[in-house]
JSON list of C-alpha atoms in Angstrom, two decimals:
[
{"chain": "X", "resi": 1004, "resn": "UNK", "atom": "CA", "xyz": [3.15, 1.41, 7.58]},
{"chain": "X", "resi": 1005, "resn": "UNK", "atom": "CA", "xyz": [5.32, -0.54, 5.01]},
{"chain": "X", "resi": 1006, "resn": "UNK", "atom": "CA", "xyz": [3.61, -3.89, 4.33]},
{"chain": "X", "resi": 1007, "resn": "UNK", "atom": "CA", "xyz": [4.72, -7.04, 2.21]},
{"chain": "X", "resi": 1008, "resn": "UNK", "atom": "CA", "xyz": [3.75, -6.68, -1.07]},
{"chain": "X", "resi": 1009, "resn": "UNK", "atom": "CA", "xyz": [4.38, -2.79, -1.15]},
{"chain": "X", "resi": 1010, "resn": "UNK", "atom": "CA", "xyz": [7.15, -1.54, -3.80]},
{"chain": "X", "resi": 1011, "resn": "UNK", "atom": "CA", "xyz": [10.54, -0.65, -1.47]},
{"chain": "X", "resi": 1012, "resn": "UNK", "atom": "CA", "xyz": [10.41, 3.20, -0.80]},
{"chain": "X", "resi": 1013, "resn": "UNK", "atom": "CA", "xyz": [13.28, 4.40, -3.25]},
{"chain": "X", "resi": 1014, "resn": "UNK", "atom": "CA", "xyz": [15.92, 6.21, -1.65]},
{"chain": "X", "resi": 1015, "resn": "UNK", "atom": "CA", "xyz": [20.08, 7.39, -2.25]},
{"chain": "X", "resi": 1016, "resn": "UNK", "atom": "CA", "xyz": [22.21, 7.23, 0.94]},
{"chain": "X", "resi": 1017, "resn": "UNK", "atom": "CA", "xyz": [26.15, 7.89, 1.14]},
{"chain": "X", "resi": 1018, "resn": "UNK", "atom": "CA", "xyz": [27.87, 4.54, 1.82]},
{"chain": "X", "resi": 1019, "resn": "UNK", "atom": "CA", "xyz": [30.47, 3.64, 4.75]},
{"chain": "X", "resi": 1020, "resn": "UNK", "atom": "CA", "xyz": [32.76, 4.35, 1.96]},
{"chain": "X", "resi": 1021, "resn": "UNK", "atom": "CA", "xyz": [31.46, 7.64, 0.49]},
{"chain": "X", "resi": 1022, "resn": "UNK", "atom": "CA", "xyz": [29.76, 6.83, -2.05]},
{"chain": "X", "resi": 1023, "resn": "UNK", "atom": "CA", "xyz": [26.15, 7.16, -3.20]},
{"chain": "X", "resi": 1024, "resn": "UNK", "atom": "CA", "xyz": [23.73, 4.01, -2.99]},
{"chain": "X", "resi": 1025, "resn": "UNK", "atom": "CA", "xyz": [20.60, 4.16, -4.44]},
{"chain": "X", "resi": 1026, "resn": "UNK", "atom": "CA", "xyz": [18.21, 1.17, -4.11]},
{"chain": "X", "resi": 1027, "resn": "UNK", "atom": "CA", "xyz": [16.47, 1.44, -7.26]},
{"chain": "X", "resi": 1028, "resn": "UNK", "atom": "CA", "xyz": [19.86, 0.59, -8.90]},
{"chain": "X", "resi": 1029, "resn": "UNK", "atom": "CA", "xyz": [19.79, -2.48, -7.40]},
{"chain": "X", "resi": 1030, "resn": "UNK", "atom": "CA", "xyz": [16.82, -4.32, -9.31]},
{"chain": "X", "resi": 1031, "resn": "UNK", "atom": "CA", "xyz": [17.38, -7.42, -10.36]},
{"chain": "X", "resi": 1032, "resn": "UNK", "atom": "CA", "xyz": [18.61, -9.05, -7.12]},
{"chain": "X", "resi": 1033, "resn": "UNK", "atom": "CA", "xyz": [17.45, -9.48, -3.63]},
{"chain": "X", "resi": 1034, "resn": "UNK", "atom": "CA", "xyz": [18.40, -6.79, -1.40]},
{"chain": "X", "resi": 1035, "resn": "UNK", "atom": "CA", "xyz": [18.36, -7.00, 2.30]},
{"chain": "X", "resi": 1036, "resn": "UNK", "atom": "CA", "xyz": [17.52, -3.69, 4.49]},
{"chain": "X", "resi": 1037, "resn": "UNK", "atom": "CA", "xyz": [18.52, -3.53, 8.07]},
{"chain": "X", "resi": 1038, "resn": "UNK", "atom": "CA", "xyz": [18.25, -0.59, 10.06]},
{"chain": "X", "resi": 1039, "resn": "UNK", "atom": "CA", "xyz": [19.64, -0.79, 13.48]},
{"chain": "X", "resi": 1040, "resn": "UNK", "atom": "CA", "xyz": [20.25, 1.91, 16.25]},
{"chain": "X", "resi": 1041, "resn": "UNK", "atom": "CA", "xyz": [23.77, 2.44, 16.83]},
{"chain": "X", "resi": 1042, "resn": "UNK", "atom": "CA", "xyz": [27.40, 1.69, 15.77]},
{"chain": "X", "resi": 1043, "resn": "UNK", "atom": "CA", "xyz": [29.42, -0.57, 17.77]},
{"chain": "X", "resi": 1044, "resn": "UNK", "atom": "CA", "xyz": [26.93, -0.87, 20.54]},
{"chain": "X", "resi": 1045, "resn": "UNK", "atom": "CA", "xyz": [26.82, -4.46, 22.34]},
{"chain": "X", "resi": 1046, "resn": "UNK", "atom": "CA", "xyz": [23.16, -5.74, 20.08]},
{"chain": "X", "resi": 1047, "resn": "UNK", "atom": "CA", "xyz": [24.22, -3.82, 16.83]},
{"chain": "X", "resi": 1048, "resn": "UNK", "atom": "CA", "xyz": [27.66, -5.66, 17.26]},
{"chain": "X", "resi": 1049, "resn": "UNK", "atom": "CA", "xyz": [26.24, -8.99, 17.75]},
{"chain": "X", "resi": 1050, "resn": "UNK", "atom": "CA", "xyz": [23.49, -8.19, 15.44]},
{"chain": "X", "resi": 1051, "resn": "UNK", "atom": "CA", "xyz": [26.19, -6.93, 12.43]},
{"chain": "X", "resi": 1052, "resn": "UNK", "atom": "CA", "xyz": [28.61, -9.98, 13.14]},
{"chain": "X", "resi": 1053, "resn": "UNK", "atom": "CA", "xyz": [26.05, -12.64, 12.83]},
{"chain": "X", "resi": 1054, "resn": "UNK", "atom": "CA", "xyz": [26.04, -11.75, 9.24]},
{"chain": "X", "resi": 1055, "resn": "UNK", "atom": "CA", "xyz": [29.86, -11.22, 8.87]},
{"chain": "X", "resi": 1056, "resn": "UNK", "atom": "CA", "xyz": [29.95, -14.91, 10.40]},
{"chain": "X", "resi": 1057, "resn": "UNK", "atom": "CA", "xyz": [27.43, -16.36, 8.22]},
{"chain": "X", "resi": 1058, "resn": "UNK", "atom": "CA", "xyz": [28.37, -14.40, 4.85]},
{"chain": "X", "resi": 1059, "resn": "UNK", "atom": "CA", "xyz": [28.76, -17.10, 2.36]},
{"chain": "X", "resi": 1060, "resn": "UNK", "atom": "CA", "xyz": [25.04, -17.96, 2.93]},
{"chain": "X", "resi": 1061, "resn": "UNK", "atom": "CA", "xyz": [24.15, -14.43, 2.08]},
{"chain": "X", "resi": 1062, "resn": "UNK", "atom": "CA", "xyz": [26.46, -14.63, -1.25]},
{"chain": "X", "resi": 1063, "resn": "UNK", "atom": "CA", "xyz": [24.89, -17.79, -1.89]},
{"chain": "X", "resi": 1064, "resn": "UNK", "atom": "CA", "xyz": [21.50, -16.22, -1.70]},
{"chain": "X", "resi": 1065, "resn": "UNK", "atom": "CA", "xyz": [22.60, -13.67, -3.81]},
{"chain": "X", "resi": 1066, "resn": "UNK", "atom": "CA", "xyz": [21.29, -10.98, -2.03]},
{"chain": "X", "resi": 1067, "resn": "UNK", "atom": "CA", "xyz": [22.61, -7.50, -1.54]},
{"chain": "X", "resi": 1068, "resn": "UNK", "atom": "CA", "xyz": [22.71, -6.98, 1.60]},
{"chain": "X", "resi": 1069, "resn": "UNK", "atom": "CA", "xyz": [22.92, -2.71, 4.18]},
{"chain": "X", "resi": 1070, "resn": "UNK", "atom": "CA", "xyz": [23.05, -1.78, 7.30]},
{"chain": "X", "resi": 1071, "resn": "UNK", "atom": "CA", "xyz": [21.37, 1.85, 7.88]},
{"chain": "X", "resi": 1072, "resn": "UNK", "atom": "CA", "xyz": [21.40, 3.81, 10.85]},
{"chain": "X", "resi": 1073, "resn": "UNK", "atom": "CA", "xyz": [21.50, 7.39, 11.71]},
{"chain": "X", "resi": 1074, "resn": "UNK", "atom": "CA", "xyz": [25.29, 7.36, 12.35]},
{"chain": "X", "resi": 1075, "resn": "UNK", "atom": "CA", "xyz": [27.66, 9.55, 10.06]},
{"chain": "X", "resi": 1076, "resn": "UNK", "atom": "CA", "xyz": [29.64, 7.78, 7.37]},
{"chain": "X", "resi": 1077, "resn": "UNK", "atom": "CA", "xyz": [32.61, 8.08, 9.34]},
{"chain": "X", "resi": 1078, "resn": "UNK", "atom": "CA", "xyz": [31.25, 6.10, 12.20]},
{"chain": "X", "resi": 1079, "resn": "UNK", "atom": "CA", "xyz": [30.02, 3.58, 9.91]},
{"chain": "X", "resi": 1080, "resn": "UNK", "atom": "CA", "xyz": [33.58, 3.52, 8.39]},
{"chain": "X", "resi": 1081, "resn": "UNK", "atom": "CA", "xyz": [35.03, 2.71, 11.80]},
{"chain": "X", "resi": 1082, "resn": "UNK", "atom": "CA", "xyz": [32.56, 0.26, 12.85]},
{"chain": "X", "resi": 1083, "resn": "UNK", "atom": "CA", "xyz": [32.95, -1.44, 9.75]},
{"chain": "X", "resi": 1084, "resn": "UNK", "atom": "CA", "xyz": [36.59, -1.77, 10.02]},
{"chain": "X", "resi": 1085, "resn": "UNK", "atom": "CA", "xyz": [36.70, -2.57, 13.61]},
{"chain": "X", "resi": 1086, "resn": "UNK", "atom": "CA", "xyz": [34.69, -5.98, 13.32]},
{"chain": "X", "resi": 1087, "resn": "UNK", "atom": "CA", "xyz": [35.78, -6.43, 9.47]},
{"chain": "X", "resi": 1088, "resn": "UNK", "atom": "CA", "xyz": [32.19, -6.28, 8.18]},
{"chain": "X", "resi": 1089, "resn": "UNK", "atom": "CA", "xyz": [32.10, -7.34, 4.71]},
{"chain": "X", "resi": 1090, "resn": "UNK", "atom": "CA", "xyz": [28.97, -5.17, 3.84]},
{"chain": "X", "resi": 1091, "resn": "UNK", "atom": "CA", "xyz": [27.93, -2.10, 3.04]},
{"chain": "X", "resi": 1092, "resn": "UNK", "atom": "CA", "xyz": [26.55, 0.79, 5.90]},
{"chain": "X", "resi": 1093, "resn": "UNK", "atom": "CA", "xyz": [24.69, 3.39, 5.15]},
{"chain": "X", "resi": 1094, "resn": "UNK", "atom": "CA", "xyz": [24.31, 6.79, 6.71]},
{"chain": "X", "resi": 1095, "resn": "UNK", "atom": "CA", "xyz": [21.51, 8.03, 6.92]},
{"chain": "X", "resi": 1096, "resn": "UNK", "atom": "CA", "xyz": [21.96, 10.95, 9.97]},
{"chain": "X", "resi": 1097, "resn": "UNK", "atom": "CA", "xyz": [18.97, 13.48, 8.66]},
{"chain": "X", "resi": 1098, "resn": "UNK", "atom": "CA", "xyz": [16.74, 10.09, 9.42]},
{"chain": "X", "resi": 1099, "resn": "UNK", "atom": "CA", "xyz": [15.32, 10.35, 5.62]},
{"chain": "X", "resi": 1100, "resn": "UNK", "atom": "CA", "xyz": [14.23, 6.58, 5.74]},
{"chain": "X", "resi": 1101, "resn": "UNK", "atom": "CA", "xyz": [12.28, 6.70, 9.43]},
{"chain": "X", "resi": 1102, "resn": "UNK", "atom": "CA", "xyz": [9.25, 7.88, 7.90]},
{"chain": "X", "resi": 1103, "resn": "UNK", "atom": "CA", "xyz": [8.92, 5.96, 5.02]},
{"chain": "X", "resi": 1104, "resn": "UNK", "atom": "CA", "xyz": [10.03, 2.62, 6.51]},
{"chain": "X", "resi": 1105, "resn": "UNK", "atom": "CA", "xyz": [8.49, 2.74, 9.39]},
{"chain": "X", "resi": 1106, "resn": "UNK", "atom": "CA", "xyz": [11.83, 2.55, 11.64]},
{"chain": "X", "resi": 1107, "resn": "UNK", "atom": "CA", "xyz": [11.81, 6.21, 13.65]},
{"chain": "X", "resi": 1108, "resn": "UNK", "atom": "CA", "xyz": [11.51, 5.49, 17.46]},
{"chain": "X", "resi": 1109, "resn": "UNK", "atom": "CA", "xyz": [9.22, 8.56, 19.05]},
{"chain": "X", "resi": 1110, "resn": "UNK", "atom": "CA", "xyz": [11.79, 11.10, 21.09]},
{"chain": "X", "resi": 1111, "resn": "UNK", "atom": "CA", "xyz": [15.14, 9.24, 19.85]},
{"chain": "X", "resi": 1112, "resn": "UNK", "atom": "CA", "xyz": [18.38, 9.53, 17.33]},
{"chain": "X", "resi": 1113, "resn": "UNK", "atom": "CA", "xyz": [17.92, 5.95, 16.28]},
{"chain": "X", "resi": 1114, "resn": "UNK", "atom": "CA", "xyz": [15.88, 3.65, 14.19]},
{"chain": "X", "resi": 1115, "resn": "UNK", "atom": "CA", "xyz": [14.39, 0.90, 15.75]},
{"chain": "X", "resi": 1116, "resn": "UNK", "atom": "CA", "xyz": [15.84, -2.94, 14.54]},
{"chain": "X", "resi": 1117, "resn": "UNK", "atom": "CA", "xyz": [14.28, -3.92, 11.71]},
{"chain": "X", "resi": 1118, "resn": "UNK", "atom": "CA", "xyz": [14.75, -5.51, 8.71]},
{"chain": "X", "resi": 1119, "resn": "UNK", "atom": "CA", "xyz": [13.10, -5.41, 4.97]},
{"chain": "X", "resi": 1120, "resn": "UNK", "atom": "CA", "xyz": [14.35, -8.04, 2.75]},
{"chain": "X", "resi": 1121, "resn": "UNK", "atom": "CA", "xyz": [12.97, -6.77, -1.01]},
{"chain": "X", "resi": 1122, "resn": "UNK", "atom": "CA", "xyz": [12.42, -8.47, -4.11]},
{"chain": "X", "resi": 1123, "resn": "UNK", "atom": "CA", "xyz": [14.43, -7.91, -7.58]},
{"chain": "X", "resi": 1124, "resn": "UNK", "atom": "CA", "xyz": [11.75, -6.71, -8.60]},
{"chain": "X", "resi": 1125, "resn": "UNK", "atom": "CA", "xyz": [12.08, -3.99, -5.31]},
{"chain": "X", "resi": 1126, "resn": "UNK", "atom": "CA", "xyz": [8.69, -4.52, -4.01]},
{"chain": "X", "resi": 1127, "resn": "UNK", "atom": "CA", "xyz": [8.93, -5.70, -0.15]},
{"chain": "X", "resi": 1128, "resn": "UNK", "atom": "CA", "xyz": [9.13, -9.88, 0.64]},
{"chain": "X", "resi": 1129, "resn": "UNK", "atom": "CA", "xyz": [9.52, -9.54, 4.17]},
{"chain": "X", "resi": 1130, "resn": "UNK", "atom": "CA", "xyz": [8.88, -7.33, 6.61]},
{"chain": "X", "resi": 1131, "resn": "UNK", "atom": "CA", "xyz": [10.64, -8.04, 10.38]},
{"chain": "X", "resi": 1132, "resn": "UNK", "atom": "CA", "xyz": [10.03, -5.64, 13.19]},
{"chain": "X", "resi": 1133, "resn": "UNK", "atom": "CA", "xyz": [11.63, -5.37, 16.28]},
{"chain": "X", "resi": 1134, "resn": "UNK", "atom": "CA", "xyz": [14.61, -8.47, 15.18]},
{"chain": "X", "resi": 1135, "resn": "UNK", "atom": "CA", "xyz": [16.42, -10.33, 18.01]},
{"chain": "X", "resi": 1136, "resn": "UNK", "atom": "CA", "xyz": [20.00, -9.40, 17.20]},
{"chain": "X", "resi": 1137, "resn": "UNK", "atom": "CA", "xyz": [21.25, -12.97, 18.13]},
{"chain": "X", "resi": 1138, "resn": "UNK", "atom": "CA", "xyz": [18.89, -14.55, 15.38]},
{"chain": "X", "resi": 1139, "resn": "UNK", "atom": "CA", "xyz": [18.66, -12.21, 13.14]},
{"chain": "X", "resi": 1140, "resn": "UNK", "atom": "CA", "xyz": [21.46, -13.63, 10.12]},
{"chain": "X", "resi": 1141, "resn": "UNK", "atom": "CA", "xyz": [19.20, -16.95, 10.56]},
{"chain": "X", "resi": 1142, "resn": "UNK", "atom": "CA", "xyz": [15.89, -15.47, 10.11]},
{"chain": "X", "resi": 1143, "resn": "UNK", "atom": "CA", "xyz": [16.95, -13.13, 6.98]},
{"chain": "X", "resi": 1144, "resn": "UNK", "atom": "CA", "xyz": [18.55, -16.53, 5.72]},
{"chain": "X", "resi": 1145, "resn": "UNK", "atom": "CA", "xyz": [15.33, -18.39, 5.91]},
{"chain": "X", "resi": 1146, "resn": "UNK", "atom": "CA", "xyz": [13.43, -15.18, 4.66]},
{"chain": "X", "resi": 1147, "resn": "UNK", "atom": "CA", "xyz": [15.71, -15.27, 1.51]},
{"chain": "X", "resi": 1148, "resn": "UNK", "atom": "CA", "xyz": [14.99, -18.59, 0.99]},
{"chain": "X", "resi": 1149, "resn": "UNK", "atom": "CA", "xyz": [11.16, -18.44, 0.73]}
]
């Protein structure tokens, strides 16, 4: 299990637009990981607009900031459009990032919602299991903050 303090599993995922993303490129900035279990689903909705609504805080913070599920790239392209999402999803349909993360849910396509908010230096900050979809912009806010 993926605990605070650990370096961020590395991985390279196709993006909502099709291209690669791979989070070892990213050093240097915080990046925020949220794996959730379903496009345009009534939680992952709420859950993906609260940080639409709140996304000059996150560009304040600096932070990169993905969605990953197990959808295909054209569902996350759809989604994405749909509620105008200003950030980057990430496909990940042969559930390559379950494992490692933690995020699998026994007997089921999805990951369970949680969120990893890494370091620039890509070791793990913050670890948050099992997020409340209504708070969970807030909460990654505050966890950016220190």
């Amino acid at each position: 299990m993926l605990v605070e303090g650990d370096p961020a599993p590395d991985f390279t995922l196709e993006s909502d637009s099709g291209e690669e993303v791979k989070l070892s490129s990213l050093r240097g900035k915080p990046v925020v990981l949220y794996f959730y279990p379903k496009d345009d689903t009534p939680g992952c909705t709420r859950q993906a607009c609260g940080i639409r609504d709140a996304w000059s805080e996150f560009r304040r913070a600096g932070a990169e900031v993905f969605g990953i599920s197990a959808d295909t790239q054209a569902s996350h392209e759809k989604f994405k459009s749909k509620y105008s999402l200003p950030f980057t999803l990430l496909a990940d349909p042969e559930h390559r990032l379950g494992e490692p993360y933690g995020v699998a849910q026994e007997g089921k396509n999805s990951y369970e919602r949680s969120t990893f908010v890494i370091d620039a230096d890509g070791n793990v900050a913050r670890v948050m299991r099992r997020v409340n979809p209504d708070r969970h912009a807030d909460e990654v806010l505050a966890a950016l903050a220190g």
